[in-house]
Coordinates of C-alpha atoms in Angstrom, one line a residue:
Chain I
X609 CA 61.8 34.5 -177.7
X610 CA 58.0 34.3 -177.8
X611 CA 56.0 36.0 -175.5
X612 CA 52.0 35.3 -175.6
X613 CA 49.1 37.5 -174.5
X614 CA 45.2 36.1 -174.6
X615 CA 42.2 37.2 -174.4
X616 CA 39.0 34.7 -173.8
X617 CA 39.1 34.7 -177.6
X618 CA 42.4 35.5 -179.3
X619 CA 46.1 35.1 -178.5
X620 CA 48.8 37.4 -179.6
X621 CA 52.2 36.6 -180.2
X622 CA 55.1 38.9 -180.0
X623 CA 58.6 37.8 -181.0
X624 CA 60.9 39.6 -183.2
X625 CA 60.5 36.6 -186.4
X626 CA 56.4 37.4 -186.4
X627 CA 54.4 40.7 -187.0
X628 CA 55.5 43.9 -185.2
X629 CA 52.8 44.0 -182.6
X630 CA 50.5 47.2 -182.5
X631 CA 49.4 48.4 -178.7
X632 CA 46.8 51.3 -179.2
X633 CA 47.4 53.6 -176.7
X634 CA 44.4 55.6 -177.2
X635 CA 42.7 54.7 -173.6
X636 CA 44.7 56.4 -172.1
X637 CA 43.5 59.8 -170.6
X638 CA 46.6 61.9 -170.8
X639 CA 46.5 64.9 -172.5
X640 CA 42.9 63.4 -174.2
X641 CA 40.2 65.8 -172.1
X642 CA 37.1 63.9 -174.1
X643 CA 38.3 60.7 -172.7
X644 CA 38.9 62.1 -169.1
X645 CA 35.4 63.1 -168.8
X646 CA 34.2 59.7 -169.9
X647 CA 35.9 58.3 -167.3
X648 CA 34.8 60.5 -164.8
X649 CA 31.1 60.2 -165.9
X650 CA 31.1 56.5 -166.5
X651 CA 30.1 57.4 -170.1
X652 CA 31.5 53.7 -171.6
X653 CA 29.9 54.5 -175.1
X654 CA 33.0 56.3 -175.7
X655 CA 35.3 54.3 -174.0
X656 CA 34.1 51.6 -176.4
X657 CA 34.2 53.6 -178.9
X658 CA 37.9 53.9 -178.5
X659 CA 38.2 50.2 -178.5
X660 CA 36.7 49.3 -181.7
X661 CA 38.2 52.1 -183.9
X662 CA 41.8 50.7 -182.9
X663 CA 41.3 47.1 -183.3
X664 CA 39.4 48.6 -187.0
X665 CA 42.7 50.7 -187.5
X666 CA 45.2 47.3 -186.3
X667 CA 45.9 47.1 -182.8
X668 CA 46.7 43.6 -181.9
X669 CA 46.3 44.4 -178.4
X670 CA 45.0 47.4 -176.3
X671 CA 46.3 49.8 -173.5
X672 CA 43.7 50.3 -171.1
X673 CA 44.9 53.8 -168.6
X674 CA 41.9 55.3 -166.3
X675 CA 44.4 57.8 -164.4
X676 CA 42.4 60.7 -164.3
X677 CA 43.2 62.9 -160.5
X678 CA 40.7 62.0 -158.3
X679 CA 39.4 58.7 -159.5
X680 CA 40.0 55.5 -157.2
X681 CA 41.9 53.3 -159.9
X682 CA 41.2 50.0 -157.6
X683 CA 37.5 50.8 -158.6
X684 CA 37.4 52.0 -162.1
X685 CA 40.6 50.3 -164.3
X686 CA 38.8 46.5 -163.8
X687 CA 35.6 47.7 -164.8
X688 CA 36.8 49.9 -167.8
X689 CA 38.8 47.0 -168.5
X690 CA 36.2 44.4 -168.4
X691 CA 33.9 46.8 -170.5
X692 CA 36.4 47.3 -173.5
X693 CA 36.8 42.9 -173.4
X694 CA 33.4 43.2 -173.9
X695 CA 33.6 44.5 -177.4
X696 CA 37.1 43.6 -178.8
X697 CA 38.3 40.4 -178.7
X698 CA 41.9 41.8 -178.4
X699 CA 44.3 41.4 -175.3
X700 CA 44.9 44.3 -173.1
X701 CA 47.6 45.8 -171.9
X702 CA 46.7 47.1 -168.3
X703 CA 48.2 50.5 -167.7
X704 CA 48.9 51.6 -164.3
X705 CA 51.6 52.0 -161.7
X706 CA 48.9 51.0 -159.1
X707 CA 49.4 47.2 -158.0
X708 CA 46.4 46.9 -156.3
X709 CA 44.4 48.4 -159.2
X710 CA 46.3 45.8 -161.4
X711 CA 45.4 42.9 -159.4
X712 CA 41.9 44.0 -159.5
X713 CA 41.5 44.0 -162.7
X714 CA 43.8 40.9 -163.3
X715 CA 41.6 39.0 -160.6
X716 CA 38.3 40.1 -163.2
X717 CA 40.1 39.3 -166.4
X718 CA 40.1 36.2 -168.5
X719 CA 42.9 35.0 -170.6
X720 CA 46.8 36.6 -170.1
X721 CA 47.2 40.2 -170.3
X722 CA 50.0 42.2 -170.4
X723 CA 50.7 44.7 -167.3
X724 CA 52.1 48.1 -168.0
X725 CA 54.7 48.4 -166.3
X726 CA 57.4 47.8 -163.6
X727 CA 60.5 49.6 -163.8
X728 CA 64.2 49.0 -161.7
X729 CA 62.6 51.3 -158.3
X730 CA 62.5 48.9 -155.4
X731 CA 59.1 49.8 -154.7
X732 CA 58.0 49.3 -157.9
X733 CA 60.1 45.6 -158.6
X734 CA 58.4 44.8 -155.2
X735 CA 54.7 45.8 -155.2
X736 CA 54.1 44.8 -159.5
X737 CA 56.1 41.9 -159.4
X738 CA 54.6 39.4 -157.4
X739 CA 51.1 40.7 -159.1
X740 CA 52.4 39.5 -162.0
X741 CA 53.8 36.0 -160.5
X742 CA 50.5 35.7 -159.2
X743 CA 48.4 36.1 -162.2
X744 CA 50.5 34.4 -164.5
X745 CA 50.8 37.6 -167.0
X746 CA 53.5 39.1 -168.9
X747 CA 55.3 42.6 -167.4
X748 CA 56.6 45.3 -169.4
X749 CA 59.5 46.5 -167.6
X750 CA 61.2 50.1 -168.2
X751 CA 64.6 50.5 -168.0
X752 CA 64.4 53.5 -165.3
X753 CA 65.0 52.9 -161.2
X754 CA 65.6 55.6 -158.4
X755 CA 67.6 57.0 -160.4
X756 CA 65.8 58.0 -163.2
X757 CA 66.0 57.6 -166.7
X758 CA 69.8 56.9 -167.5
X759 CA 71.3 58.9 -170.6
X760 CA 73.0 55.9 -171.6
X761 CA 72.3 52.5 -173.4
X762 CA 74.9 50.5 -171.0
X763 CA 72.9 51.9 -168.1
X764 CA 69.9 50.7 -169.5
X765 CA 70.5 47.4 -170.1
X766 CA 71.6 47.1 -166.7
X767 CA 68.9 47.6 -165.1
X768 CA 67.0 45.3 -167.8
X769 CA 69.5 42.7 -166.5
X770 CA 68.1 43.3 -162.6
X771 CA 64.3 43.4 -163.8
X772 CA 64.9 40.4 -165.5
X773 CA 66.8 38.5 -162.6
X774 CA 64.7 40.0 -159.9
X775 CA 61.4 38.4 -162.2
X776 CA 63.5 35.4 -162.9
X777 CA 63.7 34.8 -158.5
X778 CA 60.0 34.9 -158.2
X779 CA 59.9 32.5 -161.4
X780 CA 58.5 35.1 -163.6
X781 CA 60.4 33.8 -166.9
X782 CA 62.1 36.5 -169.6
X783 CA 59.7 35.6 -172.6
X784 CA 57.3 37.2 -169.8
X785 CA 59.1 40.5 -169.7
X786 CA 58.8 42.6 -172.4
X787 CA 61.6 45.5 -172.1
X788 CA 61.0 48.9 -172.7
X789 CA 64.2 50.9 -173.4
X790 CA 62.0 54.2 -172.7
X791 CA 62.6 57.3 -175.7
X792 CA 62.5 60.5 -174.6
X793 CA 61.9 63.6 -177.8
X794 CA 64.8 64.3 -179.9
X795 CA 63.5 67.6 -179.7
X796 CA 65.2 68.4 -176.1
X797 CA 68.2 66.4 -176.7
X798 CA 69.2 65.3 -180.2
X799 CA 71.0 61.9 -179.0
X800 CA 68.0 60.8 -177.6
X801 CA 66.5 58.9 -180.0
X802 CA 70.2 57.4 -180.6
X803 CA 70.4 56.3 -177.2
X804 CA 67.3 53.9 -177.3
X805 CA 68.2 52.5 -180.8
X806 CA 71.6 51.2 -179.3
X807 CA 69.7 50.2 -175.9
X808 CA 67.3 48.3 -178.3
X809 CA 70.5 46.4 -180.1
X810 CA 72.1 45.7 -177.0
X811 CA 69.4 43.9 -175.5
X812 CA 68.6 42.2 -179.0
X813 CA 72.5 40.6 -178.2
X814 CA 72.3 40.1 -174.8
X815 CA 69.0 39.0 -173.6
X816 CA 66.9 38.0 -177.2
X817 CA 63.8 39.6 -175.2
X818 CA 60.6 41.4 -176.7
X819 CA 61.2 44.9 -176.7
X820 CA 58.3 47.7 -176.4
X821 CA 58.1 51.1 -177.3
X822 CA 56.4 54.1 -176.4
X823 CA 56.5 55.3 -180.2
X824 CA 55.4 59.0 -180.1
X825 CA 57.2 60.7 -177.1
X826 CA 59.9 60.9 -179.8
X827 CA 58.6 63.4 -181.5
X828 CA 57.6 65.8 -178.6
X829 CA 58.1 69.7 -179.5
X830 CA 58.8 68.7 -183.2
X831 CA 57.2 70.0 -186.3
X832 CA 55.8 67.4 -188.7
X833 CA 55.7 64.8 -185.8
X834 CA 54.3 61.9 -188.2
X835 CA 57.0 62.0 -190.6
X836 CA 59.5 61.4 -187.2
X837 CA 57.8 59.1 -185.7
X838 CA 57.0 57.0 -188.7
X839 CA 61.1 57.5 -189.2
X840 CA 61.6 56.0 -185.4
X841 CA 59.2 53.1 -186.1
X842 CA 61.4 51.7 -189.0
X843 CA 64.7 52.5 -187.5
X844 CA 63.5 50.6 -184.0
X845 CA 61.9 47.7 -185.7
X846 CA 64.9 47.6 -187.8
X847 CA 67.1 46.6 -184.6
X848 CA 65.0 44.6 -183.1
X849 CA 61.8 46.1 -181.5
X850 CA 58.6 43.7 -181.3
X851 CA 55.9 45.9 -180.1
X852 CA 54.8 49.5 -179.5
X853 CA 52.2 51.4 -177.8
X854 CA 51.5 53.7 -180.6
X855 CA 48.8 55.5 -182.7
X856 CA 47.4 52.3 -185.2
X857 CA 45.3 54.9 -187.4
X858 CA 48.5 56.8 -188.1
X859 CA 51.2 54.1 -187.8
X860 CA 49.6 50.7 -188.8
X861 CA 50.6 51.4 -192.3
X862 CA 53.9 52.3 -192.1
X863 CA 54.7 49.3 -189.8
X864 CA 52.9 47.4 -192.0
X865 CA 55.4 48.3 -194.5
X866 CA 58.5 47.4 -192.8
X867 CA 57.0 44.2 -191.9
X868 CA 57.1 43.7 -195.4
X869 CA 60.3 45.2 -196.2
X870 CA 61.8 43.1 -193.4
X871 CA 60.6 39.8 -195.0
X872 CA 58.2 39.0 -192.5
X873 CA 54.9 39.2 -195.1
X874 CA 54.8 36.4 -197.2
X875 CA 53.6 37.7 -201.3
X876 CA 52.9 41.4 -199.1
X877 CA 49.4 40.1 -197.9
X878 CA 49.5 41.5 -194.6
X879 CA 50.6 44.9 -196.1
X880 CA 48.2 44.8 -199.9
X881 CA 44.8 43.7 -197.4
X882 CA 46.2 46.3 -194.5
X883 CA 45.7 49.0 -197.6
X884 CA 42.7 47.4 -199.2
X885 CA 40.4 47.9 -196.2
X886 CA 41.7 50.9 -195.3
X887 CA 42.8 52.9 -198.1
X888 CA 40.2 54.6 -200.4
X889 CA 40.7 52.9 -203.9
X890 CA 43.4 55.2 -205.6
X891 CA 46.4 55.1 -208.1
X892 CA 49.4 53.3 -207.1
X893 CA 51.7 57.0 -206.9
Chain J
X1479 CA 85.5 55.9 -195.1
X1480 CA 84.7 59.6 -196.6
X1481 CA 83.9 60.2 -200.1
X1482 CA 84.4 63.5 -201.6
X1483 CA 82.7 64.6 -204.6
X1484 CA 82.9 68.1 -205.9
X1485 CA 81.5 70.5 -208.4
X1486 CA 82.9 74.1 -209.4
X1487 CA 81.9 75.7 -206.5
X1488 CA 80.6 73.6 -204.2
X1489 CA 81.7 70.0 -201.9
X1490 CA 79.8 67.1 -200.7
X1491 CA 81.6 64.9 -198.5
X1492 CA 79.6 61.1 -198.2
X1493 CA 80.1 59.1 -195.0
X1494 CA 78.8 57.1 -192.1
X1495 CA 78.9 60.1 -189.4
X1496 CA 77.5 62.9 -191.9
X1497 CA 74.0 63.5 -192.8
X1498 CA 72.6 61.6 -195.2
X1499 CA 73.5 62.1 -198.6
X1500 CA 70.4 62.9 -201.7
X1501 CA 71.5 62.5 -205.2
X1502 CA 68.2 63.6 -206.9
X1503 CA 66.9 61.2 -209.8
X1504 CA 64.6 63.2 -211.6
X1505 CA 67.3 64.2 -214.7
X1506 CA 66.3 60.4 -216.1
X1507 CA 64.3 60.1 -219.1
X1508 CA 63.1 56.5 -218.2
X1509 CA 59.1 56.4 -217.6
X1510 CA 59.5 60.5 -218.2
X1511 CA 57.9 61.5 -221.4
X1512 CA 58.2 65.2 -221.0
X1513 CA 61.5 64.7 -220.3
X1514 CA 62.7 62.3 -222.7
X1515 CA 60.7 64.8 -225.4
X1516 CA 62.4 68.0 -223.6
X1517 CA 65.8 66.0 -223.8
X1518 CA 65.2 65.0 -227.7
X1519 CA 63.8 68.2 -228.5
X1520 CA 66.7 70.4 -226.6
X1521 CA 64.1 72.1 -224.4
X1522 CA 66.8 73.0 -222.5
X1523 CA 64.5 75.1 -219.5
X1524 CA 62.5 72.3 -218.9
X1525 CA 65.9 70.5 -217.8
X1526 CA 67.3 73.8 -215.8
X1527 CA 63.7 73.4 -213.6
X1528 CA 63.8 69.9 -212.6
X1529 CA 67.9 70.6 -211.8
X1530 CA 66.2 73.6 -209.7
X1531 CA 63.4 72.6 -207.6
X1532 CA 65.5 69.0 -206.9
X1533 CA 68.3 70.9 -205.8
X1534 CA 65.5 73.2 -204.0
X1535 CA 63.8 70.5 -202.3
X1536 CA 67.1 69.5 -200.6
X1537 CA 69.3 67.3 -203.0
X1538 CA 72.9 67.5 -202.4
X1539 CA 73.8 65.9 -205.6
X1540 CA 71.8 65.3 -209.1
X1541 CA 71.8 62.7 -211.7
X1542 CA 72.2 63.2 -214.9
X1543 CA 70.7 60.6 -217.1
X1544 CA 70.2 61.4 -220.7
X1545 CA 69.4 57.4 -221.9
X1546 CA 66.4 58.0 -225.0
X1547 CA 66.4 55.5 -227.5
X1548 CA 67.9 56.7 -230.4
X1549 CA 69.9 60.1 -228.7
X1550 CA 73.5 60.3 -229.2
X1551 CA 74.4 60.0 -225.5
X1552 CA 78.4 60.9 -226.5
X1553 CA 77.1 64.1 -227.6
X1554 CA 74.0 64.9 -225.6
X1555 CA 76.0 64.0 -221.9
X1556 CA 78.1 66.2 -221.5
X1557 CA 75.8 69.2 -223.0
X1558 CA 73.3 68.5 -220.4
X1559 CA 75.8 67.9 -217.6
X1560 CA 77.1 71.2 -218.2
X1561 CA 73.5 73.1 -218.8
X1562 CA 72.8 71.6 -215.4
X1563 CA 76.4 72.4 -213.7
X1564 CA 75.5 76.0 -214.6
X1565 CA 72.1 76.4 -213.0
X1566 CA 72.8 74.8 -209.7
X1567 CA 76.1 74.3 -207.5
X1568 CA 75.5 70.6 -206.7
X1569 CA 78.0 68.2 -208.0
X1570 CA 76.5 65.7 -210.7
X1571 CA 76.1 61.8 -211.0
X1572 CA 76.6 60.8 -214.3
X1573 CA 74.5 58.1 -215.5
X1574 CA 75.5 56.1 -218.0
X1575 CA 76.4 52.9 -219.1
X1576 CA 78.5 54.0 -222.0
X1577 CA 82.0 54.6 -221.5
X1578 CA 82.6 57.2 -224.1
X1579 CA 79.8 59.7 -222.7
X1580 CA 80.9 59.7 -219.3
X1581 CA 84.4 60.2 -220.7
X1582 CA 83.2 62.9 -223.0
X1583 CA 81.3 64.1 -220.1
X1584 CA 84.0 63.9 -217.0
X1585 CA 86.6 66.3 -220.1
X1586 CA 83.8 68.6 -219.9
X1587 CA 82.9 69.1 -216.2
X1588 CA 84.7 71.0 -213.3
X1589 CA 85.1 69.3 -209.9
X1590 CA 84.9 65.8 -209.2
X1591 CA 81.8 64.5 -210.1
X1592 CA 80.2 60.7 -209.2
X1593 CA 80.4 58.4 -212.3
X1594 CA 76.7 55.9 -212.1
X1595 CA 78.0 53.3 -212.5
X1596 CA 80.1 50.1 -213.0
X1597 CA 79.2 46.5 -211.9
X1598 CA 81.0 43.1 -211.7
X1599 CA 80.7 42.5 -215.0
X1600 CA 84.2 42.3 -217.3
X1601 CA 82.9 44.3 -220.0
X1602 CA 81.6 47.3 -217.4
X1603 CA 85.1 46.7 -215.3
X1604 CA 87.3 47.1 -218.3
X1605 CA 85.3 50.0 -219.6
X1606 CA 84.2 52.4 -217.0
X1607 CA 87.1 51.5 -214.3
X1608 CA 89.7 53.2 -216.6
X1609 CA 88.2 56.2 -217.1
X1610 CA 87.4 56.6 -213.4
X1611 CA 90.8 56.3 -212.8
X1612 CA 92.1 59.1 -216.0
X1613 CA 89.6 61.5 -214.5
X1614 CA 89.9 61.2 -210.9
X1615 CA 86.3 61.2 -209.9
X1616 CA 84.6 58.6 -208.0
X1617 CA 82.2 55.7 -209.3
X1618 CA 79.0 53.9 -208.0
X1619 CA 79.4 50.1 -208.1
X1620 CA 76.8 48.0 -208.6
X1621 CA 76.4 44.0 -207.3
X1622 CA 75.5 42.3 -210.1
X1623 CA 78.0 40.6 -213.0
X1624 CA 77.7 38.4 -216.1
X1625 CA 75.3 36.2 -213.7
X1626 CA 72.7 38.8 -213.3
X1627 CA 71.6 40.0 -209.9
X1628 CA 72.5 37.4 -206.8
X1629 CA 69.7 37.0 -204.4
X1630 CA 71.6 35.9 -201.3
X1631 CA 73.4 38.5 -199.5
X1632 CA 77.1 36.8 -199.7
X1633 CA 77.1 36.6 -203.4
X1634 CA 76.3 40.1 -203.6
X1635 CA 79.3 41.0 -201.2
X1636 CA 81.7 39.0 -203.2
X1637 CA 80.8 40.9 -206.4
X1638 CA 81.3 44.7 -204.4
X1639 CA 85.0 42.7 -203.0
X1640 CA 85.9 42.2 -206.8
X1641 CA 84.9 45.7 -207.7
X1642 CA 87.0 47.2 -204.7
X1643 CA 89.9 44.6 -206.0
X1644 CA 89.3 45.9 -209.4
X1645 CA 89.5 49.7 -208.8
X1646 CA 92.4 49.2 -206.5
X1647 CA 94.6 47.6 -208.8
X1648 CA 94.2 50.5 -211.4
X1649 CA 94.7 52.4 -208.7
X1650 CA 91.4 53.9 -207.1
X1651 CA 90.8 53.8 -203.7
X1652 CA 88.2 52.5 -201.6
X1653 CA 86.3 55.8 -200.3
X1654 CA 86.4 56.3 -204.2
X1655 CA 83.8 53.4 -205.1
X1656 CA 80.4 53.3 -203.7
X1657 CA 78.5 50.1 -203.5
X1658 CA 74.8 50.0 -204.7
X1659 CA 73.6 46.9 -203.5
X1660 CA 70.8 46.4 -205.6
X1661 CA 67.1 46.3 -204.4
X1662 CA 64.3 44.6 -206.1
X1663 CA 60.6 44.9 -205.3
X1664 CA 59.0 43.7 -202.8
X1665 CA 55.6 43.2 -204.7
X1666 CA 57.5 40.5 -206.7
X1667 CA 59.7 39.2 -203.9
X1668 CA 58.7 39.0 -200.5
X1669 CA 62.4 38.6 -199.1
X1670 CA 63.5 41.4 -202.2
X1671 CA 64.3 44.1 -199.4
X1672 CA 65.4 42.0 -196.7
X1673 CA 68.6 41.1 -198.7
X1674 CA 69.6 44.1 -199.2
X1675 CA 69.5 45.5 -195.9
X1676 CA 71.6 42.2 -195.4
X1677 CA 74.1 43.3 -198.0
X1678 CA 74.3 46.7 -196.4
X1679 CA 75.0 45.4 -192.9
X1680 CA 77.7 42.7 -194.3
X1681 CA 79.2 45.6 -196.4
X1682 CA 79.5 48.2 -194.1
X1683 CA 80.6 45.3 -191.5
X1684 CA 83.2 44.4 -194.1
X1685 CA 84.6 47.4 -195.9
X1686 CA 82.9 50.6 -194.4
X1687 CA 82.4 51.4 -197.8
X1688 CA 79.8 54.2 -198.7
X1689 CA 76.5 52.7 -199.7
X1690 CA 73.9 53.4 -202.3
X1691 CA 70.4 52.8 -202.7
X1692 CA 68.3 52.9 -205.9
X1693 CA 65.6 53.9 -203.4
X1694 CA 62.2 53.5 -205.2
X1695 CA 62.4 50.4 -207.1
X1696 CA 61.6 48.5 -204.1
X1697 CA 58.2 50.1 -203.6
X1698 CA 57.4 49.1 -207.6
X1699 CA 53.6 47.7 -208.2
X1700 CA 52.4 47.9 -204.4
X1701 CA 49.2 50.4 -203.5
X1702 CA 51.0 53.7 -201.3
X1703 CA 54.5 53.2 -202.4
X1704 CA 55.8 56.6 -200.4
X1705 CA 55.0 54.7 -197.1
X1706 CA 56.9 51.7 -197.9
X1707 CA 59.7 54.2 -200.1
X1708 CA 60.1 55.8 -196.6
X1709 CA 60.5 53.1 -194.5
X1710 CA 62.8 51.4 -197.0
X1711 CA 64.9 54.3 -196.1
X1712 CA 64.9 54.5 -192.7
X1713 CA 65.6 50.8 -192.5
X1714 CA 68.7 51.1 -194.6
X1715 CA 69.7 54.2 -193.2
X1716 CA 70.0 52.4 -189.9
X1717 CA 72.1 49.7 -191.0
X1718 CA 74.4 51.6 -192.8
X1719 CA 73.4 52.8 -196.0
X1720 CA 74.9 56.6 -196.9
X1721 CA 73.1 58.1 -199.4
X1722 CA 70.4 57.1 -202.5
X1723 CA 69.1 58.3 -205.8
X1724 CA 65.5 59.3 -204.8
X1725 CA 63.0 61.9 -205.3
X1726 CA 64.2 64.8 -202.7
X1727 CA 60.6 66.4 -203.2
X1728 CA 58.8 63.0 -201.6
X1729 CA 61.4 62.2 -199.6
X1730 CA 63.8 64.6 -197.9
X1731 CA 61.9 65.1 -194.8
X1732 CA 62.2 61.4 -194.1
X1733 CA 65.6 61.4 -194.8
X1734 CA 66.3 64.6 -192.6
X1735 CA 64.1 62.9 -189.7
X1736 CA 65.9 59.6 -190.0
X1737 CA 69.6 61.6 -189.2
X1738 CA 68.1 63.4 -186.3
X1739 CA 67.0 60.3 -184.9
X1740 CA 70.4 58.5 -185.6
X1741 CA 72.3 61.3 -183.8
X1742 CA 73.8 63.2 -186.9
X1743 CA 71.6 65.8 -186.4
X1744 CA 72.6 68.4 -183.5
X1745 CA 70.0 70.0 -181.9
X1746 CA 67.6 69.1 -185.1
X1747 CA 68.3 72.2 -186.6
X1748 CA 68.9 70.3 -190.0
X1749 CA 65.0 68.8 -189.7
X1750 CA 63.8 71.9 -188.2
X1751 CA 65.7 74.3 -191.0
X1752 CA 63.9 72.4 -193.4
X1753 CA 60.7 72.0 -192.0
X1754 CA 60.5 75.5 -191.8
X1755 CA 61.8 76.3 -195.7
X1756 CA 59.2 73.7 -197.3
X1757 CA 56.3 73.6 -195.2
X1758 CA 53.3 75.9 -194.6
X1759 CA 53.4 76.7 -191.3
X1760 CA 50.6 74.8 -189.2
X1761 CA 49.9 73.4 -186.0
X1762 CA 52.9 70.9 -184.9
X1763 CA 50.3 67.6 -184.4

């Protein structure tokens, strides 16, 4: 299954016999202060910034967040948005829970992005949804509803099943919903990671759909974080995740290199030019 | 399937549902000068360190490999495997291809150490099986035969059935052979990795035998090999592979991250213990 993201410029294909595709997730003002403050103060040298280090580092496409307390959404997300098209050609992936921020910004948008996210809640299937009909864009949808996050893969991939029928009624097809099987950190329960590995291969089987991750929750609490989240990458990608919404100066590398190992880089150029712009010149350890 | 290998004082059990199992590769002389000198020279202390520190960094077993051009391996074999047996607890791998050194080696040695290794070729079968089964130990099985190394997965899996078929006829019992499936590099063979990790899923599908990897091979000729060395191993760790002849310094914490994240790690106290033992202490990132 092929699912296709544009910007004016560039398209961006994610399916699992292509690329892994690399979602910076670095405009995003969570637990990033700097970029908070930028927000607030309109100071878009630094939002763009952001931008262009990513797509430097790898990101295919980019998350665009502005959910700073305080700050009217409807107002700001279409214009940051608009700003960081400016100076990337890159897709974005529009990051809010907001639908009428996300139709504003759609409305101001050219080509296809991707919206971030619906999950199984009622009130979330029935306010993002029929933004996303509307627009003709692609939905990432998390498998959590009223319920919350369920600690088990069957669970999960049940309530896939009702984002994807309940997008399928309004005509929304599946290669337009990207599933995210959510990860929460091994540190607090050590089946977690597990969990969302066998939620990742049971919607491989089932539904053949694109499949997201939010890469570096994983690692929450844990020591050495790269070397586990570099660990979850592989082992994710392995069984069948297409995309993530990651770090690309950290990760790009090693997702480059399971590209390769997985056969899906032809004589390793992807992976050898990845290194040669990005690598000081060094000895092969 | 469980595979028990033992030295005098101490067991290592190999299978699907324990932690990953490091045999530590650095007792090989091939592209190790100081080594092959040390092992021509009989500077045995130089051979106690590297038993050591491999053992230190976290390898359950080590290989001994004593292959120099010109060195009476019949001889030399067992009088490293027992200078190493005597500075650490960890059951050996011995690795050779000559049937009379392993034999000389296995009368020599307490426990039950791992024999590296046999393949589908008659000569190896009719030489190494036998004295697998007079000692009792267990025996790495490689998939290549007279025809060289197969590069399709289903050829590979034939040759591990004949060595299973083999070894059961004299005897030996599945959990007693592990299958190496081979990998080749990447930089040569853009599909080199791909089939094994194909191998590996057929095999553990197929015999839930215990699975080997040669685990830095594939890496060989490309620019930041420990990237793509680590997510080699995360890759076949998730499809079934059960332990590997590696470097334990480079690799370990990869190898401990990848079983939290499969589940085989409760509470992470395995990745956390070691974290703690071989890290400076800094700021988790």
């Amino acid at each position: 299954m092929e699912t296709t993201l544009k910007s004016e410029k560039k398209e961006v294909k994610i399916s699992f016999d292509a690329p892994f595709v690399i979602i910076g997730e670095k405009i995003n003002p969570t637990g990033r202060k700097k970029l908070a403050a930028a927000l607030t103060e309109g100071d878009d040298d630094y939002v763009r910034q952001l931008a262009i280090s990513q797509v430097e580092a790898g990101a295919d496409i980019l998350d665009v967040n502005v959910g700073v307390p305080g700050l009217d959404e409807v107002a700001v997300l279409p214009k940051v948005a608009r700003l960081v098209s400016e100076v990337v050609e890159a897709p974005l992936c529009l990051d809010s829970a907001n639908h009428k921020a996300l139709a504003a910004a759609l409305a101001d948008l050219p080509g296809k992005p991707l919206v971030n996210s619906v999950n199984g809640e009622e009130k979330s299937l029935g306010a993002v949804l029929p933004v996303v009909k509307e627009f003709g864009v692609s939905v990432i949808g998390l498998t959590m509803d009223d319920s919350g996050i369920p600690n088990d893969a069957e669970t999960r991939v049940a309530i896939a099943e009702k984002i994807l029928e309940r997008a399928a009624r309004l005509g929304i097809p599946a290669n337009d919903v990207v599933i995210d099987p959510l990860v929460l950190t091994v540190g607090a329960d050590s089946m977690a990671a597990a969990i969302t590995l066998q939620t990742i291969q049971l919607l491989r089987q089932e539904f053949s759909v694109n499949i997201n991750l939010g890469a570096s929750n994983v690692s929450f609490g844990l020591p050495d974080r790269h070397t586990v989240n570099q660990a979850f990458l592989s082992l994710a990608m392995g069984v069948g995740a297409t995309c993530a919404i990651t770090d690309p100066i950290k990760l790009a590398s090693t997702i480059r290199a399971t590209d390769l190992l997985m056969g899906r880089d032809t004589y390793g150029a992807r992976y050898i030019g990845y290194w040669r712009e990005h690598q000081p010149p060094k000895e092969a350890a």
